[in-house]
XYZ file of C-alpha atoms in Angstrom:
190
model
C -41.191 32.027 28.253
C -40.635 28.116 27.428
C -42.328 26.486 30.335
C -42.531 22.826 28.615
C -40.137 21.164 31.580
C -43.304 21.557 33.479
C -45.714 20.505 31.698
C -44.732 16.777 30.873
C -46.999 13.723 31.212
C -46.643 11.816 34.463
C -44.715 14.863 36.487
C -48.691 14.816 38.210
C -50.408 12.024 39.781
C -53.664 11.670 37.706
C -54.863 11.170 41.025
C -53.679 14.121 42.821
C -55.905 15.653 44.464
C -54.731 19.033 44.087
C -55.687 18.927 40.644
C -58.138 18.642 38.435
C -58.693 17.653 34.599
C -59.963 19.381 31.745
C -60.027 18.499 27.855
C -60.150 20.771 24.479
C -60.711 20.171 21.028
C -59.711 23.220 18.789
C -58.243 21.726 15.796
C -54.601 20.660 14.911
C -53.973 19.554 18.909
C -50.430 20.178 18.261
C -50.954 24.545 18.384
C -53.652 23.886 21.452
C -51.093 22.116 23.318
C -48.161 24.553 22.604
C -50.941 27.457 24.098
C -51.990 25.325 27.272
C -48.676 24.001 28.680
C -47.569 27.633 29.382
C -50.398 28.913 30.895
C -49.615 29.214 34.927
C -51.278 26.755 36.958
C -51.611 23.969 33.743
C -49.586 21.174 35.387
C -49.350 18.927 32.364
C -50.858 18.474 28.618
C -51.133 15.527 26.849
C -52.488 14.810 23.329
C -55.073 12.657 22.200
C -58.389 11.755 20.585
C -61.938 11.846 22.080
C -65.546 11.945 21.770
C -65.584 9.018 19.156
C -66.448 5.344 18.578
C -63.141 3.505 17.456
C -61.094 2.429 20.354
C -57.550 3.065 20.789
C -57.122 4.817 17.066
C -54.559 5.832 15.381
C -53.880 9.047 14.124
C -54.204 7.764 10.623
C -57.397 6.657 11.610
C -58.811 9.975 13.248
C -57.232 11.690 9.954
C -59.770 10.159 8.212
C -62.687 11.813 9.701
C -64.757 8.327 9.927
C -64.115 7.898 13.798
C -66.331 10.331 15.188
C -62.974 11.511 17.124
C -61.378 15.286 17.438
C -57.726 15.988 18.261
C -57.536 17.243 21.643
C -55.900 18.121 24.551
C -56.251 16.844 28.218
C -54.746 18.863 30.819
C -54.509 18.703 34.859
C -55.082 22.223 36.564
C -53.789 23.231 39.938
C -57.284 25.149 40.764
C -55.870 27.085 43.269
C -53.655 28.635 40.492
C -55.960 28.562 37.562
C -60.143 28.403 37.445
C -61.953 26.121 34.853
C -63.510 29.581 33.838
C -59.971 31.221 33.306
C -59.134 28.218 30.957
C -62.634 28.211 29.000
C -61.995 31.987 28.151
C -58.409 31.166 27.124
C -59.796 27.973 25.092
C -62.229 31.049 23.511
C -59.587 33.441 22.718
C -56.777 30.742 20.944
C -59.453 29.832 17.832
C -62.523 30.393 15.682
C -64.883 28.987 17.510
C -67.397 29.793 14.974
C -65.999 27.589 11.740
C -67.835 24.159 12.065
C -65.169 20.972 11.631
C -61.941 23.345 10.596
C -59.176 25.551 11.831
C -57.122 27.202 9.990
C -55.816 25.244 7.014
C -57.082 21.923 8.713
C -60.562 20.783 7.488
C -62.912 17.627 9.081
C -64.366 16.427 12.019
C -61.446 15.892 13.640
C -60.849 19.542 13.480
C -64.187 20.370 15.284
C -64.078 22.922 18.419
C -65.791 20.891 21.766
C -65.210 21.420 25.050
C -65.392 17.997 26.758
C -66.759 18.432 30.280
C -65.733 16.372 33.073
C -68.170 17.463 35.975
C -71.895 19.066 35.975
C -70.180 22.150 37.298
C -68.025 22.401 33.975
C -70.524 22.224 31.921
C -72.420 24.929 33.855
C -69.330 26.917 33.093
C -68.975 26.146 29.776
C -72.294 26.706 28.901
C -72.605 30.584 31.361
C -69.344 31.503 28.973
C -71.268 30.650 25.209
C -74.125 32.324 26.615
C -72.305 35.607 27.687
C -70.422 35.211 24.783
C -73.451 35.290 22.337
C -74.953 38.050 24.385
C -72.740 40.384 23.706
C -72.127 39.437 20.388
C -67.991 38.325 21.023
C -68.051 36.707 17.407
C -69.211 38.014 13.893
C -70.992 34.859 13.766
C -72.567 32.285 16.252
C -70.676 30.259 18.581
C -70.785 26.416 17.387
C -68.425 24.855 20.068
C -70.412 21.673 21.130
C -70.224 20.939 24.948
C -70.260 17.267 25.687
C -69.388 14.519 28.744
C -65.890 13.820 28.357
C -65.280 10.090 26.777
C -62.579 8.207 26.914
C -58.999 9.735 25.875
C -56.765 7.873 23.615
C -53.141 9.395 24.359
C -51.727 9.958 20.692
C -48.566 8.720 19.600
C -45.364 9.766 21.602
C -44.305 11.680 18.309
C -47.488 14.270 18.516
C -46.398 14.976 22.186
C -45.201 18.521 22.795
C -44.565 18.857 19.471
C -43.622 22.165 18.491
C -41.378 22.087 21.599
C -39.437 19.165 19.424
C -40.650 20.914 16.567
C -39.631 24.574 16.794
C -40.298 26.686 13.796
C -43.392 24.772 13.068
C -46.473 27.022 11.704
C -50.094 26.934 12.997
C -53.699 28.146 13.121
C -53.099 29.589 16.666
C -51.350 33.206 16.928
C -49.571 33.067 20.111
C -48.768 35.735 21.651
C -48.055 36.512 25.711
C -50.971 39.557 26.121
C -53.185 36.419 24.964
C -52.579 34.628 28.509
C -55.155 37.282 29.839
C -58.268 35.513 31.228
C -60.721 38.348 30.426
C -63.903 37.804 27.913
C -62.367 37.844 24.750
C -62.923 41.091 22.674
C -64.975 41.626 19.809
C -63.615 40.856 16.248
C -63.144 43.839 14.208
């Protein structure tokens, strides 16, 4: 199932108009990434930092938690393959998005879960998900993804980059398994 070859930075135009963008925070971006660039219709994945006040950090910097930013992913969609919706659900289904600032082992800001709208009609999405999500009580606990305009991205360093595909064996907070690709409302935890 390793679809990496097609999910490499700059095999899209940014400007294509075929597809659109979308960005994730979820924790460690490394795991989020792995989970997006195989999902059919996700055309590339890049990691980065957003939604924070220093200007072209490092990852050193984001690690410590005083530039507002959160590891994330930006991805460009083919909509025609994929919708927004499908990929919020997903987004939903690949972490807790009920821990505030941590994932798994990795604790902070930096860590937080945000989805990082690019359009009014994304956010409308986002926000139609949480709500049905909450409604039927998805999570033991409440939701406490933020939903904000997407910022500028800062592409991370070329090391952080597909990582676990140059990084096999690698451990991390998301379970990933193929059944997990399904874009139906994530179940209840037990």
């Amino acid at each position: 199932m390793e679809q990496h070859n097609r999910t490499n930075v700059g095999q899209v135009d940014a400007n294509d108009p075929n597809t659109l963008e979308a960005t994730f925070a979820a924790g460690c971006f490394w795991g989020v990434e792995h989970f997006f660039a195989v999902v059919p219709g996700v055309m590339t994945t890049e990691v980065g930092y957003t939604g924070g006040r220093t200007e072209n950090p490092t990852y050193q910097q984001v690690c410590t938690g005083r530039t507002g930013h959160a590891e994330a992913v930006h991805l460009r969609y083919d909509p025609n393959h994929i919708r927004y919706e499908s990929l919020v659900r997903l987004f939903f289904k690949m972490h807790d998005p009920t821990t505030l600032n941590r994932q798994g082992p990795d604790v902070g800001t930096q860590y937080r879960s945000v989805i990082f709208v690019h359009s009014d009609a994304q956010k409308r999405i986002a926000l139609d998900v949480v709500r049905e999500l909450t409604e039927r009580r998805a999570f033991k606990r409440p939701i406490v993804t933020q939903i904000v305009p997407a910022a500028t991205f800062w592409r991370a360093e070329e090391y952080h980059q597909q990582y676990f595909k140059k990084n096999p064996g690698r451990s991390c907070h998301i379970s990933f398994c193929p059944a997990m690709l399904n874009t139906s409302a994530p179940s209840s935890e037990k």
